[in-house]
Amino acid sequence: MSYQDMETRQQSCSASSVSYVIESNEERKRTDENACTKDGSLDRHGKPAMKGRTGGWRCAMLILVNQGLVTLAFAAVEVNLVLFSKSVLRHTNAEAADTFSRWMGTVYLFSFMGAFLSDSYLGRYLTCVTFQVLYLIGLVSLSLVTQLFLLKPQGCGKQGQLCEPHSPAEIAIFYVAIYLIALGNGAPEPALAAFGADQFDEEDDEENQSKNSFYSYFYVALNLGSLVAETVLVYIQNIGNWILGFWICATCAMVAFSLLLCGSFRYRHFRTVGNPISKFCQVIVASMRKINLQVPSDGEGLYEVQRKEDKNSGVRRILHTDAFKFLDRAAIITPQDIFLLTNKGETANPWYLCTITQVEEVKCILRLLPIWLCSILSSVVFIQMLSLFVEQGAAMETTIWNFHIPPASMFAFDIVSTSAFILLYDKLMVPLYVRLTKREPKPPSELQRIGIGIAIAMVSMIIAGIVEQQRLKYANHNGEETSALSIFWQTPQYVLVGVSEALIYVAQMEFFASQTPDGLKSLGIGLSMYSSAMGSYICSIVLAAVMAITSKNGKPGWVPPDLNAGHLDRYFFLLAALAALNLALFVACAKRYNPTSFEKRAEEVEMEARDQASEA
């Protein structure tokens, strides 16, 4: 297509957008296949995306199913990694929990890295494709190393049946495989969530509602994939069929990758924005160069590009705020800047002069940091659910009517409660909230939902501690390693963690995606996921510190290999106290938070329509 043809199409799209503003309400509802999106999204050729031919739920469903299958494969490795480490690699309880925490922390660390590459260089689609290839390689490698080297002698790996010690080379191959899985799952996840939301035009009322729903459905897809993994595949692996379970995971990853490729011709895309780190550094350097200048009290006179210069970029300008006023110096126009911009016609050097939007992008991230720091400790609860909850369940009565219940399959209660809560939130929870508070139909904000979720997580840790006290009581009474207390007593703590998870993670994803600049949506979601990474590392540090303090003078410590000799209940109560402290800090930060204000794209389109009408 020639340059003139491309210009003609852009003008046609612009005309469609303008006419869409001035149409009547009834005409707005009609779907025009040739109308272009108004949020700046592009098709695979880099031209303005046409609504009827790109995006929508057809593309979003492929992404949701891809996420479900990818999560199914990952969760099957994730939930039984502790038991695999103990029965196959011969790790102790503390070693297995520490290995798991570090591995999970690395998964979310890779999420942040993938989000950075997605927004800066690769784009969301290419990021998803590239790292899912590595994910598939990791799963195949894990299947092969388990089949060829780790399960020796034959039949080992079942609960209570340890395998032979392995050579350093075999252990190294295993770790390479699981960290490839961590890279392949973690890196594309924030990009995949943002990419799915990109399939909806947020300037269209109907598609904007679908976009808001997508994040919830994305997390439901994640949980449904986990549900299958943590019931069917966990049972297969728990009876010793590790090889079959891992090869099923590899097959699911292959199907998921194929589905992602199926929508390649219809996906909507956004342009990458370049390295945000350099942009942030430019603001800092430019503000330091003008440290002696006086910042205007009302923000008047600060530098910003004209609206037409930023047209069709897909990135909204950010309105000026009074916070972090020292950074506004980067946008102060000096006489030298005026000379270069007017007389020589040069573009502004961002190391000397930044736009208001660029300055506000830095302010956005700085405002998010206190909320992000508070979200770190809330992740500690979920990490413990994936490790110590399993170890606690393995030390309880797991046989019901001659049927053995894998401890990791108790995650089904967490997943069902999470998915049910998400699906019923708008239909049941919000109306009930409005009735109880007797307020206008205004549901809780993202920050309010996160705070409620932290409080519920604190309660779940208290219940887990009480259950552990009862487990110890029955174990000591019978004098056996396994307590007579049924594993189903863990149900309340799993359900409460699931509800907390639904509140925190979905709201956190929506909050960070909405409060970050348009070109950094993947990075915003990655930032929320990176809090889980830091939570994993803090969990590892807290556990190591607790064991170092409580195992002095020959004592077994709170989390020893034999849980009946320790005090896991005290560790759960400690986590509840940390959650209470985290809740207090979060409430203080949430009250002081000022949301980001974006310039409306619809207002720009309407202004352009008026300009054209006045010129005519």
XYZ file of C-alpha atoms in Angstrom:
616
model
C 0.000 0.000 0.000
C 1.374 3.415 -0.993
C 1.902 6.319 1.371
C -1.027 8.179 -0.217
C -3.310 5.164 0.270
C -2.295 4.968 3.900
C -2.996 8.683 4.352
C -6.396 8.212 2.706
C -7.230 5.413 5.118
C -6.148 7.460 8.116
C -8.326 10.355 6.936
C -11.238 7.945 6.441
C -10.750 6.569 9.950
C -10.548 10.107 11.330
C -13.731 11.066 9.515
C -15.460 7.988 10.886
C -14.334 8.903 14.398
C -15.615 12.472 14.017
C -18.950 11.407 12.607
C -19.239 8.916 15.440
C -19.120 11.801 17.908
C -21.922 13.776 16.295
C -24.207 10.837 15.436
C -27.429 10.316 17.340
C -27.569 7.741 20.128
C -29.489 5.251 17.983
C -26.983 5.492 15.130
C -24.114 4.985 17.581
C -25.346 1.520 18.423
C -25.006 0.290 14.858
C -21.799 -1.536 14.077
C -19.851 -0.016 11.203
C -17.326 -2.537 9.918
C -15.257 0.145 8.245
C -15.027 2.427 11.286
C -11.638 2.598 12.950
C -10.885 2.446 16.640
C -10.411 5.754 18.433
C -7.807 4.648 20.976
C -4.929 4.617 18.480
C -4.695 0.839 18.086
C -3.188 -0.611 14.901
C -3.637 -3.740 12.813
C -0.850 -6.154 11.896
C 0.279 -3.877 9.042
C 0.749 -0.915 11.371
C -2.312 0.906 10.019
C -5.311 2.140 12.057
C -7.322 -0.883 13.227
C -10.828 -1.331 11.849
C -13.417 -2.318 14.437
C -15.267 -4.959 12.461
C -12.136 -6.742 11.262
C -9.869 -6.704 14.308
C -9.977 -7.247 18.046
C -13.117 -7.854 20.075
C -14.075 -10.946 22.008
C -13.022 -13.283 19.194
C -9.395 -12.330 19.739
C -9.801 -11.959 23.487
C -11.193 -15.496 23.781
C -8.097 -16.929 22.086
C -5.959 -15.075 24.613
C -8.114 -16.262 27.535
C -7.951 -19.913 26.435
C -4.205 -19.525 25.870
C -3.838 -18.181 29.408
C -5.942 -21.021 30.813
C -3.860 -23.741 29.129
C -0.542 -22.060 29.943
C -1.612 -21.773 33.575
C -2.766 -25.404 33.609
C 0.718 -26.524 32.594
C 2.459 -24.138 34.981
C 0.229 -24.898 37.976
C 0.820 -28.634 37.604
C 4.534 -27.980 38.090
C 4.006 -25.259 40.675
C 1.750 -26.891 43.254
C 3.694 -30.149 43.476
C 7.182 -28.670 43.291
C 7.508 -28.890 47.075
C 6.547 -32.572 47.135
C 8.718 -33.276 44.077
C 11.681 -31.631 45.825
C 11.134 -33.746 48.937
C 10.423 -37.129 47.346
C 12.614 -36.980 44.227
C 15.374 -34.493 45.122
C 15.424 -35.519 48.819
C 15.024 -31.980 50.231
C 13.879 -31.254 53.784
C 10.672 -29.291 54.465
C 12.532 -26.012 54.961
C 14.747 -26.606 51.899
C 11.755 -27.454 49.710
C 9.815 -24.393 50.880
C 12.869 -22.182 50.335
C 13.460 -23.598 46.832
C 9.825 -22.989 45.970
C 9.798 -19.430 47.315
C 12.917 -18.488 45.356
C 11.544 -20.073 42.189
C 8.192 -18.285 42.503
C 9.972 -15.025 43.198
C 11.960 -15.485 39.992
C 8.740 -16.104 38.034
C 7.418 -12.684 38.991
C 10.820 -11.075 38.522
C 10.731 -12.305 34.937
C 7.242 -10.792 34.671
C 8.693 -7.359 35.278
C 11.444 -7.972 32.735
C 8.954 -9.181 30.124
C 6.714 -6.169 30.714
C 9.686 -3.847 30.183
C 10.626 -5.514 26.884
C 7.001 -5.562 25.776
C 6.352 -1.843 26.211
C 9.819 -0.681 25.170
C 10.981 -2.772 22.222
C 9.269 -6.039 21.302
C 5.598 -5.149 21.552
C 3.069 -7.276 23.418
C 2.365 -9.830 20.694
C 6.010 -10.606 19.923
C 6.801 -10.804 23.644
C 4.073 -13.416 24.158
C 5.176 -15.494 21.165
C 8.903 -15.399 21.964
C 8.696 -16.376 25.612
C 6.012 -19.017 25.125
C 8.471 -20.809 22.842
C 10.973 -20.834 25.727
C 8.188 -22.015 28.019
C 7.520 -24.998 25.765
C 11.246 -25.834 25.643
C 11.400 -25.762 29.447
C 8.446 -28.136 29.857
C 9.846 -30.591 27.323
C 13.249 -30.448 29.067
C 11.647 -31.098 32.473
C 9.753 -34.077 31.071
C 12.892 -35.538 29.527
C 15.193 -35.042 32.544
C 12.574 -36.577 34.849
C 12.040 -39.548 32.562
C 15.706 -40.229 31.814
C 17.564 -39.310 35.019
C 15.585 -38.352 38.121
C 13.145 -41.210 38.784
C 15.625 -43.853 39.912
C 14.972 -46.547 41.021
C 11.815 -47.216 39.054
C 8.673 -46.538 41.061
C 10.224 -43.921 43.332
C 8.825 -40.424 43.740
C 5.593 -41.415 45.424
C 4.776 -39.887 48.771
C 7.049 -41.596 51.306
C 9.227 -43.285 48.641
C 12.447 -41.352 48.130
C 14.560 -41.558 44.993
C 18.294 -42.149 44.895
C 20.682 -39.182 45.268
C 21.404 -37.473 41.953
C 24.582 -36.155 40.388
C 25.252 -32.405 40.250
C 24.810 -32.473 36.452
C 21.335 -34.001 36.743
C 20.325 -31.466 39.382
C 21.688 -28.652 37.181
C 19.600 -29.804 34.193
C 16.522 -29.902 36.411
C 17.080 -26.349 37.628
C 17.710 -25.087 34.083
C 14.393 -26.633 33.014
C 12.294 -25.196 35.841
C 13.834 -21.744 35.442
C 13.119 -21.842 31.707
C 9.526 -22.561 32.727
C 9.687 -19.600 35.123
C 10.982 -17.357 32.323
C 8.492 -18.627 29.740
C 5.498 -18.273 32.043
C 6.442 -15.125 33.936
C 7.799 -12.896 31.164
C 4.750 -12.879 28.835
C 2.017 -12.881 31.512
C 1.698 -9.085 32.030
C 2.067 -8.546 28.289
C -0.658 -11.139 27.635
C -3.053 -9.429 30.069
C -2.404 -6.007 28.509
C -2.562 -7.493 25.003
C -6.000 -8.960 25.699
C -7.240 -5.606 27.001
C -5.843 -3.968 23.845
C -8.457 -5.832 21.807
C -11.149 -3.441 23.106
C -11.483 0.247 22.259
C -11.785 2.078 25.567
C -13.252 5.121 23.781
C -16.276 3.029 22.766
C -18.728 2.640 25.679
C -19.636 -0.979 24.896
C -16.066 -2.102 24.255
C -14.853 -0.223 27.321
C -17.190 -2.296 29.500
C -15.767 -5.432 27.885
C -12.266 -4.167 28.552
C -13.049 -3.681 32.232
C -14.468 -7.217 32.372
C -11.477 -8.732 30.601
C -9.144 -8.477 33.597
C -11.641 -10.388 35.732
C -12.113 -13.072 33.066
C -8.346 -13.239 32.624
C -7.964 -14.150 36.272
C -10.870 -16.606 36.019
C -9.117 -18.307 33.078
C -5.967 -18.464 35.173
C -7.899 -20.072 38.018
C -9.782 -22.568 35.849
C -6.491 -23.749 34.383
C -5.159 -24.094 37.910
C -8.275 -26.012 38.971
C -7.730 -28.739 36.362
C -4.033 -28.903 37.193
C -4.568 -29.031 40.941
C -7.168 -31.793 40.799
C -6.488 -34.076 37.828
C -2.789 -33.535 37.191
C -1.889 -33.256 40.861
C -3.510 -36.630 41.491
C -1.629 -38.185 38.565
C 1.670 -36.846 39.871
C 0.941 -37.639 43.505
C 0.555 -41.357 42.786
C 4.014 -41.315 41.199
C 3.196 -40.690 37.522
C 5.435 -37.630 37.276
C 6.463 -38.402 33.696
C 2.887 -38.599 32.402
C 1.943 -35.429 34.260
C 4.854 -33.427 32.852
C 4.223 -34.574 29.276
C 0.568 -33.543 29.593
C 1.830 -30.110 30.646
C 4.059 -29.892 27.559
C 1.123 -30.860 25.316
C -1.107 -28.173 26.839
C 1.621 -25.587 26.258
C 1.836 -26.599 22.599
C -1.950 -26.262 22.126
C -1.919 -22.885 23.903
C 0.849 -21.599 21.635
C -1.040 -22.744 18.533
C -4.182 -20.901 19.665
C -2.201 -17.711 20.235
C -0.921 -17.856 16.668
C -4.449 -18.406 15.286
C -5.445 -14.805 15.939
C -2.310 -13.233 14.464
C -4.162 -11.651 11.523
C -6.881 -10.045 13.672
C -5.108 -8.758 16.764
C -4.951 -5.050 17.575
C -1.575 -3.605 18.519
C -0.086 -0.444 19.996
C 3.227 1.161 19.168
C 6.082 0.681 21.592
C 7.192 3.812 23.441
C 10.922 3.197 23.792
C 12.991 2.732 26.907
C 11.082 4.239 29.870
C 14.222 4.167 32.013
C 15.942 6.660 29.708
C 12.821 8.856 29.713
C 12.735 8.864 33.498
C 16.441 9.695 33.618
C 15.867 12.567 31.181
C 13.326 14.107 33.559
C 15.701 13.805 36.509
C 18.668 15.236 34.590
C 16.639 18.070 33.025
C 15.200 19.052 36.404
C 18.658 19.022 37.994
C 20.045 21.248 35.219
C 17.372 23.851 36.093
C 17.537 23.431 39.850
C 18.002 27.182 40.357
C 14.858 28.121 38.399
C 11.575 28.954 40.106
C 8.713 26.542 39.390
C 5.463 28.304 38.344
C 2.907 27.964 41.127
C 0.025 27.193 38.771
C 1.953 25.122 36.236
C 1.452 27.743 33.500
C 4.123 28.096 30.848
C 5.446 24.557 31.112
C 6.384 22.810 27.882
C 3.975 20.475 26.089
C 3.716 19.400 22.452
C 0.739 20.579 20.479
C -2.240 18.285 20.215
C -1.810 17.731 16.480
C 1.824 16.679 16.948
C 0.693 13.820 19.159
C -2.180 12.790 16.909
C -2.826 9.064 16.258
C -0.030 8.028 18.624
C -2.421 6.047 20.823
C -0.915 7.738 23.875
C -2.928 10.262 25.865
C -1.341 13.303 27.416
C -1.346 13.492 31.215
C -2.685 16.568 32.954
C -0.366 18.548 35.208
C -0.436 17.885 38.961
C 1.129 19.742 41.869
C 2.812 16.693 43.412
C 6.620 16.396 43.189
C 6.857 19.997 41.978
C 10.650 19.851 41.863
C 10.336 17.651 38.749
C 8.367 20.407 36.960
C 11.662 22.215 36.399
C 12.322 19.751 33.573
C 9.421 21.333 31.633
C 10.355 24.993 32.243
C 11.089 26.746 28.941
C 14.262 28.833 29.146
C 15.215 31.601 26.641
C 17.713 29.200 25.089
C 14.943 26.618 24.593
C 12.743 29.268 22.944
C 15.576 30.211 20.575
C 16.126 26.585 19.514
C 12.422 25.853 19.108
C 11.443 29.024 17.202
C 14.460 30.380 15.337
C 16.268 27.160 14.460
C 13.152 24.971 14.307
C 14.839 22.205 16.250
C 12.964 19.705 18.360
C 13.450 19.872 22.105
C 16.382 17.920 23.523
C 14.718 15.794 26.248
C 17.888 15.900 28.355
C 17.322 19.679 28.661
C 13.569 20.134 28.129
C 10.830 17.567 28.785
C 7.105 17.747 28.123
C 4.575 17.935 30.946
C 3.374 14.455 29.988
C 6.895 13.023 30.296
C 7.287 14.642 33.714
C 3.880 13.376 34.815
C 4.818 9.842 33.723
C 7.604 9.894 36.301
C 5.183 11.277 38.885
C 2.754 8.434 38.099
C 5.358 5.826 39.005
C 6.467 7.701 42.122
C 2.859 7.943 43.344
C 2.412 4.205 42.798
C 5.479 3.164 44.792
C 3.923 3.391 48.307
C 0.910 1.330 47.156
C 3.252 -1.133 45.480
C 5.391 -1.504 48.596
C 2.291 -2.223 50.686
C 1.175 -4.893 48.198
C 4.407 -6.835 48.729
C 3.576 -8.181 52.192
C 0.101 -9.262 51.062
C 1.790 -11.639 48.610
C 3.524 -13.461 51.473
C 0.190 -15.047 52.456
C -0.359 -16.515 48.979
C 3.172 -17.869 48.789
C 2.687 -19.650 52.121
C -0.534 -21.169 50.803
C 1.449 -22.712 47.951
C 4.132 -24.185 50.211
C 3.415 -24.562 53.933
C -0.313 -25.201 53.453
C 0.681 -28.245 51.385
C 3.146 -29.432 54.017
C 0.519 -28.929 56.711
C -1.990 -30.951 54.674
C 0.525 -33.757 54.098
C 0.807 -34.144 57.892
C -2.988 -34.552 58.269
C -5.370 -37.431 57.601
C -5.624 -37.586 53.792
C -7.651 -40.804 53.402
C -11.414 -40.563 53.011
C -13.318 -43.796 52.353
C -10.099 -45.556 51.242
C -9.425 -42.735 48.761
C -6.181 -40.794 49.123
C -6.542 -37.026 48.715
C -3.358 -35.343 47.438
C -2.540 -32.421 49.781
C -1.987 -30.093 46.812
C -5.490 -30.845 45.476
C -6.907 -28.764 48.331
C -6.070 -25.785 46.132
C -9.348 -26.586 44.404
C -11.180 -24.822 47.246
C -9.027 -21.749 46.737
C -9.648 -21.734 42.986
C -13.382 -22.362 43.182
C -13.857 -19.638 45.776
C -11.728 -17.198 43.746
C -13.555 -17.872 40.466
C -16.997 -17.861 42.068
C -16.294 -14.603 43.849
C -15.110 -12.922 40.642
C -18.095 -14.120 38.613
C -20.615 -13.176 41.316
C -18.992 -9.892 42.301
C -20.984 -7.612 39.987
C -24.228 -9.604 40.242
C -24.343 -10.243 43.976
C -21.522 -8.624 45.963
C -21.883 -5.050 44.725
C -25.700 -4.873 45.201
C -25.275 -6.344 48.694
C -22.574 -3.760 49.489
C -24.843 -0.931 48.328
C -27.743 -2.234 50.421
C -25.639 -2.562 53.571
C -23.947 0.824 53.247
C -27.146 2.544 52.012
C -25.159 4.592 49.534
C -25.508 5.448 45.885
C -24.751 2.519 43.559
C -21.007 3.100 43.659
C -18.994 -0.122 44.089
C -15.770 -0.199 46.125
C -12.784 1.267 44.330
C -9.693 -0.761 43.455
C -7.867 0.470 46.553
C -10.825 -0.331 48.817
C -11.018 -3.861 47.414
C -7.292 -4.368 47.995
C -7.659 -3.234 51.623
C -10.584 -5.606 52.213
C -8.565 -8.427 50.644
C -5.592 -7.802 52.971
C -7.924 -7.951 55.983
C -9.389 -11.279 54.805
C -5.872 -12.640 54.216
C -5.010 -11.780 57.823
C -8.052 -13.739 59.034
C -7.062 -16.733 56.880
C -3.643 -16.884 58.558
C -5.267 -16.826 62.002
C -7.537 -19.717 61.011
C -4.554 -21.624 59.580
C -2.798 -21.201 62.934
C -5.836 -22.497 64.851
C -6.101 -25.506 62.525
C -2.422 -26.231 63.089
C -2.933 -26.142 66.857
C -5.699 -28.730 66.507
C -3.556 -30.836 64.175
C -0.750 -30.870 66.740
C -3.216 -31.783 69.468
C -4.457 -34.848 67.624
C -0.951 -35.812 66.432
C 0.484 -35.743 69.949
C -2.524 -37.654 71.258
C -2.052 -40.523 68.794
C 1.734 -40.466 68.869
C 1.916 -40.687 65.047
C 3.665 -38.544 62.471
C 0.373 -37.981 60.624
C -2.381 -36.300 62.595
C -5.816 -37.857 62.897
C -7.323 -34.477 61.990
C -8.903 -34.577 58.535
C -7.320 -32.522 55.763
C -10.743 -30.981 55.073
C -10.248 -28.786 58.145
C -8.008 -26.736 55.843
C -11.035 -25.788 53.718
C -11.852 -22.464 55.503
C -8.308 -21.130 55.196
C -8.163 -22.031 51.490
C -11.567 -20.420 50.829
C -10.641 -17.208 52.628
C -7.322 -16.994 50.819
C -9.226 -17.473 47.552
C -11.610 -14.600 48.304
C -8.680 -12.436 49.368
C -6.867 -13.350 46.173
C -9.877 -12.399 44.018
C -10.117 -9.017 45.709
C -6.420 -8.167 45.744
C -5.058 -9.500 42.471
C -7.883 -8.409 40.143
C -8.136 -4.962 41.768
C -4.364 -4.646 41.774
C -4.196 -5.496 38.070
C -6.948 -2.982 37.231
C -5.407 -0.310 39.444
C -1.872 -0.487 38.091
C -3.098 -0.766 34.485
C -5.333 2.296 34.858
C -2.836 4.459 36.741
C 0.198 3.946 34.511
C 0.757 5.900 31.261
C -0.791 4.467 28.083
C 2.495 3.231 26.683
C 3.418 1.414 29.891
C 0.348 -0.764 30.560
C 2.319 -4.020 30.509
C 4.849 -2.444 32.852
C 2.031 -1.409 35.189
C 0.652 -4.945 35.321
C 4.206 -6.267 35.630
C 4.755 -3.947 38.570
C 1.768 -5.473 40.342
C 3.116 -8.968 39.631
C 6.608 -7.960 40.726
C 5.175 -7.266 44.169
C 4.549 -11.011 44.355
C 8.202 -11.585 43.482
C 9.347 -9.382 46.318
C 6.806 -11.092 48.566
C 8.363 -14.453 47.694
C 11.838 -13.253 48.608
C 10.583 -11.667 51.828
C 8.824 -14.941 52.614
C 12.121 -16.779 52.126
C 13.950 -14.265 54.336
C 11.289 -14.399 57.066
C 11.286 -18.204 57.059
C 15.084 -18.365 57.222
C 15.166 -15.804 60.044
C 12.457 -17.636 62.006
C 14.279 -20.960 61.650
C 17.600 -19.374 62.653
C 16.093 -17.846 65.796
C 13.823 -20.708 66.879
C 16.266 -23.566 66.222
C 18.949 -22.400 68.646
C 20.233 -24.576 71.475
C 19.311 -27.785 69.672
C 15.603 -26.933 69.316
C 13.817 -28.158 66.155
C 12.465 -24.675 65.307
C 8.974 -23.642 64.230
C 9.114 -25.329 60.770
C 11.244 -28.480 61.186
C 11.214 -31.528 58.844
C 8.821 -33.211 61.316
C 6.028 -30.658 61.750
C 4.814 -32.459 64.880
C 8.027 -31.393 66.627
C 7.649 -27.731 65.621
C 5.210 -24.848 65.976
C 3.893 -24.006 62.521
C 0.922 -22.374 64.265
C 3.156 -19.663 65.694
C 4.581 -18.992 62.253
C 1.053 -18.523 60.845
C 0.204 -16.144 63.697
C 3.380 -14.175 62.933
C 2.230 -13.835 59.311
C -1.178 -12.628 60.533
C 0.547 -9.935 62.608
C 2.585 -8.853 59.579
C -0.635 -8.694 57.519
C -2.244 -6.468 60.182
C 0.757 -4.120 60.078
C 0.626 -4.118 56.290
C -3.083 -3.241 56.350
C -2.444 -0.204 58.570
C 0.313 1.037 56.260
C -1.817 0.435 53.174
C -4.783 2.411 54.530
C -2.477 5.347 55.307
C -0.974 5.292 51.804
C -4.340 4.819 50.054
C -5.815 7.875 51.775
C -2.948 10.039 50.514
C -3.012 8.724 46.937
C -4.061 11.127 44.142
C -5.174 9.350 40.942
C -3.618 10.097 37.551
C -5.642 12.414 35.290
C -5.488 11.670 31.560
C -6.641 13.884 28.730
C -9.705 12.335 27.092
C -9.247 11.076 23.566
C -12.935 11.636 22.829
C -12.502 15.313 23.720
C -9.658 15.581 21.226
C -11.783 14.060 18.479
C -14.665 16.419 19.248
C -12.313 19.419 19.256
C -10.974 18.366 15.865
C -14.534 18.047 14.557
C -15.329 21.568 15.731
C -12.107 22.889 14.188
C -12.983 21.307 10.863
C -16.535 22.678 11.050
C -15.286 26.196 11.803
C -12.746 26.067 8.979
C -15.447 24.950 6.560
